[in-house]
Amino acid sequence: MSDALQSLLDLLDPERIEEDIYRGHSRSAVVPRVFGGQVAAQALVAAGRTVPADRFAHSLHAYFLRTGDPGAPIVYNVDRLRDGRSFTTRRVVAVQHGKPIFTLSASFQTYEEGLEHQAPMPPAPDPATLPTGEERLRSYPHLPADTVERFLEARAAVDLRYVDDPPFGDFGSPREPHSQVWFRTNGKLADDPLLHVVLATYVSDMTLLDSVLLAHGRGGWAVGDVVGASLDHAMWFHRPFRADEWLLYDQESPSTSGGRGLGQARIYTQDGRLALSVIQEGVVRVPREH
């Protein structure tokens, strides 16, 4: 396991400080605020630790309420809303400086046999044929060196490979609002199913709004031509998967309006099984000229 991955696992392991109360910390991100994927992942860990081991996360719905302060701890309060025969529901409120910054509702279910169907996996190149994230980032001379280093530091625990140029790599002309990335952790993980769900939750917030930017030829927060932040985030976990094996993140944007952009995506295992569905809306504003 790489040092970066171990550091990420430590970050996503909030401390239990009282019954149903946990405390997490933050680290540097691409932008000077707490990374949304980190808060969602820590909240899901807190929820999952109050659930029987034979119940697996099948969905989460979250709202980002306030900008997180990376210099202060985050307290996660877990409410045990329901413990049914098949389903368990938890609500988590993340608090900083006495105010809620994030809420998450998560549902867990015991394993059941049932009807099966899925959308087919779209075409995508083998991830082994694609440039690594570092190779691609360092190939763009227009990106400031400090921006590249922040990206690399923030994503060091994850092998994330774009199929085509990301918004910040080739911008100025609108493109189809569709983006694909392959990702996996930089190292093997334990077999705990919650751990793999948590890592996928963390990564899911990295690129989901890329397709919004592509539709308008914008490079995004990396080049300063838009201001953005996550508003809400929803995920459905359909089938078992491993976050340390290649996953295809197929993303698109059906709409942008009112200063908000919507991204939706499906995540497939390399052998074609639909593992997750994701939807996120975010603020996407063009900075005003003064």
Tab-separated table of C-alpha atoms in Angstrom, residues 37-233:
chain	number	residue	atom	x	y	z
A	37	GLY	CA	-15.819	13.975	-1.052
A	38	GLN	CA	-13.900	13.854	2.216
A	39	VAL	CA	-16.857	15.064	4.288
A	40	ALA	CA	-19.239	12.650	2.557
A	41	ALA	CA	-16.867	9.729	3.060
A	42	GLN	CA	-16.240	10.513	6.728
A	43	ALA	CA	-19.983	10.896	7.344
A	44	LEU	CA	-20.657	7.547	5.666
A	45	VAL	CA	-18.035	5.884	7.865
A	46	ALA	CA	-19.686	7.370	10.952
A	47	ALA	CA	-23.099	6.094	9.822
A	48	GLY	CA	-21.759	2.672	8.878
A	49	ARG	CA	-20.187	2.119	12.272
A	50	THR	CA	-23.627	2.198	13.905
A	51	VAL	CA	-25.051	-0.460	11.547
A	52	PRO	CA	-24.871	-4.280	11.896
A	53	ALA	CA	-22.077	-5.826	9.843
A	54	ASP	CA	-24.497	-7.849	7.699
A	55	ARG	CA	-26.154	-4.686	6.292
A	56	PHE	CA	-24.538	-2.972	3.336
A	57	ALA	CA	-24.863	0.616	2.127
A	58	HIS	CA	-27.221	0.841	-0.835
A	59	SER	CA	-27.846	4.593	-1.067
A	60	LEU	CA	-26.907	7.993	0.283
A	61	HIS	CA	-28.327	11.481	-0.159
A	62	ALA	CA	-26.339	14.490	1.001
A	63	TYR	CA	-26.455	18.293	1.078
A	64	PHE	CA	-23.468	20.609	1.364
A	65	LEU	CA	-24.708	23.491	3.536
A	66	ARG	CA	-21.640	25.608	4.279
A	67	THR	CA	-18.009	25.801	3.217
A	68	GLY	CA	-15.861	23.611	5.443
A	69	ASP	CA	-12.869	25.056	7.303
A	70	PRO	CA	-9.856	22.771	6.644
A	71	GLY	CA	-8.130	24.046	9.794
A	72	ALA	CA	-10.824	22.926	12.218
A	73	PRO	CA	-12.091	19.464	13.222
A	74	ILE	CA	-15.490	18.279	11.977
A	75	VAL	CA	-17.915	16.657	14.419
A	76	TYR	CA	-20.308	14.046	13.012
A	77	ASN	CA	-23.543	13.408	14.931
A	78	VAL	CA	-25.346	10.209	13.927
A	79	ASP	CA	-29.109	9.786	14.352
A	80	ARG	CA	-30.419	6.205	14.310
A	81	LEU	CA	-33.615	6.810	12.362
A	82	ARG	CA	-34.678	3.239	11.668
A	83	ASP	CA	-33.653	-0.343	12.311
A	84	GLY	CA	-36.040	-2.560	10.357
A	85	ARG	CA	-35.985	-6.241	9.453
A	86	SER	CA	-34.200	-5.585	6.143
A	87	PHE	CA	-33.254	-1.901	6.100
A	88	THR	CA	-31.382	0.422	8.433
A	89	THR	CA	-31.434	4.211	8.017
A	90	ARG	CA	-29.044	6.754	9.495
A	91	ARG	CA	-28.816	10.536	9.344
A	92	VAL	CA	-25.514	12.315	9.928
A	93	VAL	CA	-25.006	16.037	10.570
A	94	ALA	CA	-21.458	17.398	10.232
A	95	VAL	CA	-20.780	20.420	12.445
A	96	GLN	CA	-18.002	23.010	12.509
A	97	HIS	CA	-17.816	26.120	14.692
A	98	GLY	CA	-21.253	25.255	16.111
A	99	LYS	CA	-23.024	25.207	12.719
A	100	PRO	CA	-24.005	22.348	10.390
A	101	ILE	CA	-21.932	22.272	7.210
A	102	PHE	CA	-23.219	19.002	5.736
A	103	THR	CA	-26.028	16.486	6.154
A	104	LEU	CA	-26.195	12.905	4.921
A	105	SER	CA	-28.912	10.261	4.974
A	106	ALA	CA	-27.752	6.725	4.262
A	107	SER	CA	-29.659	3.460	3.958
A	108	PHE	CA	-28.277	-0.032	4.527
A	109	GLN	CA	-29.824	-3.388	3.603
A	110	THR	CA	-29.264	-7.060	4.269
A	111	TYR	CA	-28.373	-9.077	1.155
A	112	GLU	CA	-31.351	-10.335	-0.863
A	113	GLU	CA	-31.814	-12.320	-4.045
A	114	GLY	CA	-34.116	-10.690	-6.604
A	115	LEU	CA	-34.769	-9.588	-10.175
A	116	GLU	CA	-31.718	-8.480	-12.173
A	117	HIS	CA	-31.111	-6.139	-15.106
A	118	GLN	CA	-28.750	-3.266	-15.837
A	119	ALA	CA	-27.819	-0.670	-18.439
A	120	PRO	CA	-24.935	-1.920	-20.625
A	121	MET	CA	-21.438	-0.603	-20.093
A	122	PRO	CA	-20.493	2.038	-22.705
A	123	PRO	CA	-17.382	1.658	-24.875
A	124	ALA	CA	-14.158	2.799	-23.215
A	125	PRO	CA	-10.451	2.172	-23.828
A	126	ASP	CA	-8.452	-0.117	-21.575
A	127	PRO	CA	-7.143	1.984	-18.650
A	128	ALA	CA	-3.659	0.527	-19.159
A	129	THR	CA	-3.473	2.342	-22.516
A	130	LEU	CA	-4.204	5.784	-21.015
A	131	PRO	CA	-1.768	8.334	-19.547
A	132	THR	CA	-1.546	8.406	-15.770
A	133	GLY	CA	-2.979	11.412	-14.009
A	134	GLU	CA	0.505	12.811	-13.422
A	135	GLU	CA	1.532	12.333	-17.049
A	136	ARG	CA	-1.581	14.119	-18.274
A	137	LEU	CA	-1.371	16.988	-15.787
A	138	ARG	CA	2.284	17.667	-16.513
A	139	SER	CA	1.575	17.735	-20.264
A	140	TYR	CA	-0.385	21.018	-20.035
A	141	PRO	CA	2.076	23.948	-20.123
A	142	HIS	CA	-0.691	26.499	-19.461
A	143	LEU	CA	-1.367	25.134	-15.971
A	144	PRO	CA	0.582	26.905	-13.189
A	145	ALA	CA	3.091	24.633	-11.493
A	146	ASP	CA	1.502	25.132	-8.070
A	147	THR	CA	-1.917	24.123	-9.447
A	148	VAL	CA	-0.457	20.925	-10.884
A	149	GLU	CA	1.211	20.091	-7.577
A	150	ARG	CA	-2.025	20.683	-5.628
A	151	PHE	CA	-3.898	18.347	-7.984
A	152	LEU	CA	-1.221	15.675	-7.681
A	153	GLU	CA	-1.120	15.920	-3.900
A	154	ALA	CA	-4.914	15.778	-3.576
A	155	ARG	CA	-5.162	12.728	-5.862
A	156	ALA	CA	-1.994	10.870	-4.871
A	157	ALA	CA	-3.919	7.989	-3.284
A	158	VAL	CA	-5.939	7.357	-6.438
A	159	ASP	CA	-4.881	6.236	-9.913
A	160	LEU	CA	-7.306	8.372	-11.939
A	161	ARG	CA	-7.017	8.314	-15.734
A	162	TYR	CA	-9.047	10.520	-18.073
A	163	VAL	CA	-10.146	8.941	-21.348
A	164	ASP	CA	-10.075	12.374	-23.057
A	165	ASP	CA	-8.713	15.763	-22.065
A	166	PRO	CA	-10.284	17.096	-18.856
A	167	PRO	CA	-11.864	20.568	-18.900
A	168	PHE	CA	-8.722	22.274	-17.632
A	169	GLY	CA	-6.559	20.580	-20.247
A	170	ASP	CA	-8.289	21.645	-23.453
A	171	PHE	CA	-10.781	24.458	-22.994
A	172	GLY	CA	-12.178	27.356	-24.984
A	173	SER	CA	-14.457	25.412	-27.325
A	174	PRO	CA	-17.627	23.678	-26.110
A	175	ARG	CA	-17.671	19.896	-26.379
A	176	GLU	CA	-20.168	17.142	-25.823
A	177	PRO	CA	-21.101	17.191	-22.104
A	178	HIS	CA	-19.704	13.717	-21.537
A	179	SER	CA	-16.601	12.617	-19.659
A	180	GLN	CA	-15.063	9.265	-18.761
A	181	VAL	CA	-12.388	8.402	-16.225
A	182	TRP	CA	-11.028	5.118	-14.941
A	183	PHE	CA	-10.012	5.024	-11.287
A	184	ARG	CA	-8.758	2.710	-8.562
A	185	THR	CA	-6.853	3.202	-5.338
A	186	ASN	CA	-3.050	3.181	-5.454
A	187	GLY	CA	-2.772	-0.023	-3.465
A	188	LYS	CA	-4.844	-2.936	-2.219
A	189	LEU	CA	-7.569	-2.507	0.364
A	190	ALA	CA	-8.958	-4.780	3.053
A	191	ASP	CA	-12.089	-6.795	2.212
A	192	ASP	CA	-14.463	-4.664	4.329
A	193	PRO	CA	-17.348	-3.741	1.926
A	194	LEU	CA	-17.947	-0.407	3.713
A	195	LEU	CA	-14.354	0.618	3.016
A	196	HIS	CA	-14.792	0.186	-0.750
A	197	VAL	CA	-18.086	2.102	-0.716
A	198	VAL	CA	-16.432	4.908	1.268
A	199	LEU	CA	-13.478	5.172	-1.144
A	200	ALA	CA	-15.810	5.297	-4.151
A	201	THR	CA	-17.811	8.035	-2.408
A	202	TYR	CA	-14.619	10.025	-1.864
A	203	VAL	CA	-13.521	9.754	-5.509
A	204	SER	CA	-17.009	10.385	-6.915
A	205	ASP	CA	-16.800	14.076	-5.986
A	206	MET	CA	-13.553	14.675	-7.914
A	207	THR	CA	-14.777	14.822	-11.511
A	208	LEU	CA	-18.580	14.625	-11.658
A	209	LEU	CA	-19.108	18.235	-12.752
A	210	ASP	CA	-16.461	18.004	-15.502
A	211	SER	CA	-19.156	17.369	-18.098
A	212	VAL	CA	-20.879	20.642	-17.140
A	213	LEU	CA	-17.665	22.527	-17.880
A	214	LEU	CA	-17.093	20.704	-21.167
A	215	ALA	CA	-20.472	21.819	-22.486
A	216	HIS	CA	-19.392	25.463	-22.151
A	217	GLY	CA	-15.690	25.279	-22.994
A	218	ARG	CA	-14.720	26.205	-19.460
A	219	GLY	CA	-11.564	25.034	-17.730
A	220	GLY	CA	-13.066	25.284	-14.276
A	221	TRP	CA	-11.658	26.079	-10.883
A	222	ALA	CA	-8.187	24.957	-11.956
A	223	VAL	CA	-7.859	27.959	-14.306
A	224	GLY	CA	-10.251	30.334	-12.549
A	225	ASP	CA	-12.847	30.813	-15.298
A	226	VAL	CA	-15.713	29.528	-13.130
A	227	VAL	CA	-16.523	29.436	-9.438
A	228	GLY	CA	-17.963	26.118	-8.330
A	229	ALA	CA	-19.023	24.120	-5.298
A	230	SER	CA	-21.090	21.007	-4.661
A	231	LEU	CA	-24.679	21.553	-3.528
A	232	ASP	CA	-25.984	18.021	-3.167
A	233	HIS	CA	-24.841	14.500	-3.926
